[in-house]
Short mmCIF file of C-alpha atoms in Angstrom, two decimals:
data_model
loop_
_atom_site.label_atom_id
_atom_site.label_comp_id
_atom_site.label_asym_id
_atom_site.label_seq_id
_atom_site.Cartn_x
_atom_site.Cartn_y
_atom_site.Cartn_z
CA SER A 128 0.00 0.00 0.00
CA ILE A 129 1.25 3.47 -0.91
CA ASN A 130 0.01 4.89 2.38
CA LEU A 131 1.87 2.30 4.46
CA VAL A 132 5.18 2.86 2.64
CA THR A 133 4.76 6.61 3.04
CA TYR A 134 3.97 6.15 6.73
CA VAL A 135 7.17 4.14 7.26
CA LEU A 136 9.22 6.86 5.55
CA TYR A 137 7.52 9.61 7.57
CA ARG A 138 8.18 7.72 10.79
CA LYS A 139 11.81 7.15 9.81
CA ASN A 140 12.26 10.87 9.16
CA LYS A 141 10.14 11.93 12.18
CA ILE A 142 7.53 13.71 10.07
CA ARG A 143 4.16 14.57 11.61
CA PRO A 144 1.22 14.23 11.21
CA ARG A 145 1.40 10.67 9.89
CA PHE A 146 -1.29 8.65 11.72
CA ARG A 147 -3.79 9.25 8.89
CA LEU A 148 -1.48 7.42 6.48
CA LEU A 149 -1.25 4.41 8.80
CA LEU A 150 -5.02 4.29 9.31
CA ASP A 151 -5.83 4.58 5.60
CA GLY A 152 -3.20 2.00 4.70
CA LEU A 153 -4.40 -0.59 7.22
CA VAL A 154 -8.03 -0.16 6.20
CA LEU A 155 -7.24 -0.56 2.49
CA VAL A 156 -5.01 -3.58 3.09
CA PHE A 157 -7.73 -5.18 5.22
CA LEU A 158 -10.43 -4.60 2.61
CA GLY A 159 -8.20 -5.77 -0.22
CA GLY A 160 -7.08 -8.88 1.64
CA THR A 161 -10.63 -9.72 2.69
CA SER A 162 -11.85 -9.39 -0.87
CA LEU A 163 -9.11 -11.66 -2.23
CA LEU A 164 -9.50 -14.33 0.44
CA SER A 165 -13.28 -14.50 0.24
CA SER A 166 -15.01 -17.11 -1.90
CA THR A 167 -15.44 -16.07 -5.52
CA GLY A 168 -19.00 -17.38 -5.38
CA ASN A 169 -20.02 -15.21 -2.45
CA SER A 170 -21.19 -12.21 -4.45
CA VAL A 171 -23.10 -10.69 -1.53
CA PHE A 172 -19.96 -10.48 0.58
CA GLN A 173 -17.97 -9.11 -2.36
CA LEU A 174 -20.53 -6.35 -2.82
CA PHE A 175 -20.41 -5.61 0.91
CA VAL A 176 -16.63 -5.20 0.78
CA LEU A 177 -16.93 -3.01 -2.32
CA GLY A 178 -19.58 -0.85 -0.65
CA ALA A 179 -17.46 -0.52 2.50
CA TYR A 180 -14.51 0.57 0.38
CA PHE A 181 -16.45 3.31 -1.41
CA PHE A 182 -18.00 4.48 1.86
CA LEU A 183 -14.62 4.78 3.56
CA TYR A 184 -13.16 6.37 0.42
CA GLY A 185 -15.87 9.03 0.54
CA VAL A 186 -15.27 9.67 4.25
CA SER A 187 -11.54 9.98 3.52
CA ASN A 188 -12.18 12.54 0.77
CA ILE A 189 -14.44 14.61 3.02
CA ARG A 190 -11.79 14.57 5.74
CA ASP A 191 -9.06 15.56 3.28
CA GLY A 192 -11.33 18.32 1.98
CA PHE A 193 -11.51 19.92 5.42
CA LEU A 194 -7.73 19.68 5.78
CA PHE A 195 -7.27 21.17 2.31
CA GLU A 196 -9.58 24.07 3.16
CA GLU A 197 -7.42 24.86 6.19
CA GLU A 198 -4.34 24.96 3.96
CA ILE A 199 -6.05 27.35 1.54
CA GLY A 200 -6.76 29.68 4.45
CA LYS A 201 -3.07 29.75 5.28
CA ASN A 202 -1.97 30.47 1.72
CA HIS A 203 -4.34 32.08 -0.75
CA LEU A 204 -1.88 31.52 -3.61
CA LYS A 205 -2.54 27.78 -3.57
CA ARG A 206 -4.17 26.25 -6.62
CA ARG A 207 -7.93 25.86 -6.74
CA ILE A 208 -9.59 22.63 -5.66
CA ARG A 209 -9.61 19.94 -8.34
CA ILE A 210 -10.35 16.24 -8.45
CA SER A 211 -7.36 14.27 -9.71
CA LEU A 212 -7.07 10.87 -11.33
CA PRO A 213 -5.58 7.91 -9.46
CA ILE A 214 -1.78 8.17 -9.30
CA VAL A 215 -1.15 5.21 -11.61
CA LEU A 216 -3.34 6.68 -14.37
CA ALA A 217 -2.10 10.26 -13.94
CA ALA A 218 1.53 9.14 -14.25
CA LEU A 219 0.87 7.71 -17.71
CA ILE A 220 -0.84 10.80 -19.16
CA PRO A 221 2.42 12.30 -20.56
CA ALA A 222 3.21 9.07 -22.44
CA ARG A 223 -0.32 8.98 -23.86
CA THR A 224 0.00 12.61 -24.97
CA LEU A 225 3.35 11.86 -26.64
CA ALA A 226 1.81 8.94 -28.53
CA LYS A 227 -1.00 11.18 -29.80
CA ILE A 228 1.46 13.85 -30.96
CA ASN A 229 3.67 11.29 -32.72
CA LYS A 230 0.62 9.89 -34.48
CA PHE A 231 -0.45 13.39 -35.52
CA MET A 232 3.02 14.17 -36.89
CA GLN A 233 3.13 10.91 -38.86
CA GLU A 234 -0.29 11.49 -40.39
CA ASN A 235 0.70 15.05 -41.37
CA ALA A 236 4.27 14.34 -42.46
CA ASP A 237 3.70 15.91 -45.89
CA GLU A 238 2.49 19.21 -44.47
CA ARG A 239 4.69 22.14 -43.52
CA GLU A 240 7.07 21.50 -40.64
CA ASP A 241 6.24 24.50 -38.48
CA ILE A 242 3.11 22.94 -36.98
CA HIS A 243 2.07 24.76 -33.84
CA LEU A 244 0.86 22.52 -31.04
CA GLY A 245 0.30 25.21 -28.47
CA MET A 246 -0.70 28.80 -27.82
CA VAL A 247 1.37 31.59 -26.29
CA LYS A 248 0.76 35.20 -25.41
CA SER A 249 2.31 37.40 -28.06
CA GLY A 250 5.37 39.28 -26.84
CA LYS A 251 5.16 37.77 -23.34
CA THR A 252 7.87 35.70 -21.65
CA ALA A 253 6.78 33.33 -18.91
CA GLU A 254 8.39 33.91 -15.52
CA LEU A 255 7.92 30.27 -14.52
CA GLU A 256 8.03 27.15 -16.67
CA ILE A 257 6.82 23.62 -16.00
CA PHE A 258 8.56 20.76 -17.81
CA VAL A 259 6.82 17.39 -18.07
CA HIS A 260 9.08 14.53 -19.21
CA THR A 261 8.19 11.32 -20.97
CA ALA A 262 9.73 8.82 -23.37
CA GLU A 263 8.84 5.65 -25.23
CA THR A 264 12.03 3.75 -24.39
CA SER A 265 10.76 1.95 -21.26
CA LEU A 266 7.92 1.81 -18.74
CA PHE A 267 9.83 3.86 -16.17
CA SER A 268 10.64 6.46 -18.85
CA ALA A 269 6.97 6.62 -19.83
CA ILE A 270 5.95 7.59 -16.30
CA GLY A 271 5.93 11.36 -16.22
CA HIS A 272 8.49 13.47 -14.38
CA VAL A 273 8.00 17.15 -13.55
CA ASP A 274 10.53 19.99 -13.23
CA ILE A 275 10.07 23.69 -12.76
CA CYS A 276 12.26 26.39 -14.26
CA TYR A 277 12.71 29.85 -12.77
CA GLN A 278 15.10 32.58 -13.88
CA GLY A 279 16.88 30.28 -16.31
CA ARG A 280 17.54 27.55 -13.72
CA VAL A 281 15.77 24.20 -13.69
CA ILE A 282 14.72 22.96 -10.25
CA SER A 283 14.21 19.22 -9.98
CA TYR A 284 13.68 16.64 -7.24
CA GLY A 285 14.12 12.90 -7.36
CA ASN A 286 16.01 9.77 -6.37
CA TYR A 287 19.36 10.55 -8.00
CA ASP A 288 21.68 8.66 -5.62
CA PRO A 289 21.91 5.03 -6.82
CA SER A 290 23.63 3.97 -3.58
CA SER A 291 20.49 4.83 -1.57
CA GLU A 292 17.93 3.07 -3.77
CA THR A 293 15.60 0.47 -2.24
CA LEU A 294 12.29 -1.16 -3.18
CA PHE A 295 13.31 -1.68 -6.83
CA GLY A 296 14.51 1.90 -7.15
CA MET A 297 11.21 3.44 -6.05
CA VAL A 298 12.60 4.70 -2.71
CA GLY A 299 15.82 6.56 -1.95
CA ASP A 300 17.39 9.73 -0.62
CA GLY A 301 15.62 12.84 -1.86
CA VAL A 302 17.93 14.96 -4.02
CA LEU A 303 17.19 18.53 -5.10
CA TYR A 304 19.18 20.18 -7.87
CA PHE A 305 19.39 23.47 -9.73
CA CYS A 306 20.95 23.61 -13.21
CA ASP A 307 21.16 25.59 -16.45
CA ARG A 308 17.95 25.37 -18.49
CA ASP A 309 19.34 24.96 -22.02
CA LYS A 310 22.12 22.55 -21.03
CA TYR A 311 19.61 20.50 -19.08
CA ILE A 312 17.24 20.17 -22.04
CA ASP A 313 20.13 19.01 -24.24
CA LEU A 314 21.14 16.43 -21.63
CA CYS A 315 17.59 15.09 -21.34
CA LYS A 316 17.30 14.59 -25.09
CA ARG A 317 20.75 13.02 -25.31
CA GLU A 318 20.56 10.85 -22.19
CA SER A 319 17.30 8.97 -22.64
CA GLN A 320 15.63 10.34 -25.79
CA LYS A 321 13.07 12.16 -23.66
CA THR A 322 10.36 14.46 -24.91
CA LEU A 323 9.71 17.52 -22.76
CA PHE A 324 6.36 19.32 -22.73
CA GLY A 325 6.87 22.91 -21.59
CA TYR A 326 4.19 25.13 -20.04
CA GLY A 327 4.79 28.79 -19.26
CA ILE A 328 3.14 30.52 -16.31
CA ASP A 329 2.75 34.28 -16.07
CA LEU A 330 3.44 35.39 -12.49
CA THR A 331 2.37 38.55 -10.73
CA PRO A 332 4.97 40.34 -8.57
CA GLU A 333 3.28 38.87 -5.50
CA MET A 334 3.53 35.36 -6.94
CA GLU A 335 7.21 35.85 -7.80
CA LYS A 336 7.95 36.82 -4.22
CA ALA A 337 6.11 33.70 -3.03
CA VAL A 338 8.16 31.50 -5.39
CA GLN A 339 11.43 33.07 -4.23
CA LYS A 340 10.43 32.63 -0.59
CA LYS A 341 9.51 28.96 -1.10
CA LEU A 342 12.80 28.23 -2.89
CA ALA A 343 14.73 29.85 -0.05
CA GLU A 344 12.80 27.75 2.48
CA LEU A 345 13.58 24.55 0.57
CA LYS A 346 17.30 25.34 0.46
CA GLN A 347 17.33 25.83 4.23
CA LEU A 348 16.23 22.20 4.58
CA THR A 349 19.18 20.87 2.58
CA ILE A 350 22.94 20.45 2.57
CA PRO A 351 25.18 20.42 -0.53
CA TRP A 352 25.79 17.00 -2.03
CA GLU A 353 28.53 15.93 -4.42
CA PRO A 354 27.68 12.88 -6.55
CA SER A 355 30.24 10.11 -6.86
CA ALA A 356 32.59 10.08 -9.86
CA ASP A 357 32.46 6.27 -9.97
CA LYS A 358 30.88 4.76 -13.05
CA ILE A 359 27.94 2.35 -12.81
CA MET A 360 26.67 -0.42 -15.06
CA THR A 361 23.84 0.74 -17.31
CA GLY A 362 20.94 -1.30 -18.64
CA ASP A 363 22.75 -2.07 -21.91
CA GLY A 364 25.78 -3.51 -20.09
CA LYS A 365 28.05 -0.48 -20.46
CA GLU A 366 29.73 1.60 -17.77
CA ASP A 367 28.77 5.26 -17.49
CA TYR A 368 28.65 8.13 -15.02
CA THR A 369 25.53 8.51 -12.91
CA TYR A 370 22.80 10.91 -13.99
CA ALA A 371 23.54 13.08 -10.94
CA TYR A 372 27.21 13.33 -11.92
CA LYS A 373 26.23 14.48 -15.42
CA ILE A 374 23.86 17.06 -13.97
CA ARG A 375 26.67 18.39 -11.79
CA HIS A 376 29.33 18.62 -14.50
CA GLU A 377 27.43 19.00 -17.79
CA THR A 378 24.67 21.44 -16.80
CA ASP A 379 26.37 23.66 -14.19
CA GLY A 380 24.35 21.84 -11.55
CA GLU A 381 24.12 22.37 -7.81
CA LEU A 382 22.89 19.30 -5.93
CA TYR A 383 21.51 19.08 -2.41
CA LYS A 384 20.17 16.41 -0.06
CA PHE A 385 17.39 17.10 2.42
CA ILE A 386 18.30 16.81 6.09
CA LYS A 387 14.70 17.09 7.26
CA SER A 388 11.11 17.46 5.95
CA LYS A 389 8.99 14.93 4.08
CA PHE A 390 11.30 15.28 1.08
CA LYS A 391 14.23 13.67 2.91
CA SER A 392 13.14 10.31 1.49
CA TYR A 393 11.89 10.06 -2.09
CA PHE A 394 9.05 7.67 -2.94
CA VAL A 395 7.90 7.56 -6.54
CA LEU A 396 4.20 7.24 -5.60
CA SER A 397 3.93 9.92 -2.90
CA THR A 398 6.89 12.15 -1.94
CA ASN A 399 7.91 12.69 -5.55
CA CYS A 400 8.73 15.43 -8.06
CA VAL A 401 5.07 16.44 -8.45
CA LEU A 402 4.63 16.95 -4.71
CA LEU A 403 7.69 19.21 -4.57
CA ALA A 404 6.58 21.24 -7.60
CA ASP A 405 3.13 21.54 -6.02
CA THR A 406 4.52 23.16 -2.88
#
């Protein structure tokens, strides 16, 4: 269960509140286990378990709604309330979008090359950019990754220390880095044939101050980190430098590890790049 793994990480890093994660995780594991162990012919019991799940899911959403309303009261710059897809489905949206674009380009290969797939404000430069990564090379590459870019520097968060990876690479030390925008884009295209979808956001002066304040707060939770110069074995059997090492030396990168906060440990399904960008 995602909630149980997140609870273990929060407890390890002494993050509170965390009891809600334990409660939700235990309830979901109980309902899931009960459903699997019950007789396949007992449809009444199966429907009871399904009804209990949806009831508890609704109660959980109402509870989270009250907590979310409290957060909005603390910070009126937070995004508006929206209902999101399940994590597994949302993570695959970038890959699906890439497939649609590739299909469109193939079907219109004979048309002029300067096809516009987006809209921008004329004569306006975005103060903040959001980069969404995806690729068709593997399942892990297809799962979307999110960066933000501010004042020409990309800000990214992830599990970039191979020596700390556990749970099949889904958990590890949380690493935050800042690097040059153009060099970073070149590295992404060269490293894993990624496609980046870029979205510009127009910020008011008040919003810019809030972004600068949040970045300063994040840095206060970290210490500088220098990635190892040792080469590792890649998936194709070759030796190469780690991705973090390339960020440091090929993109003018500055890397940091969190010493406290929920971002100290990275988990691909909860404390991930999207959660950091959303702060």
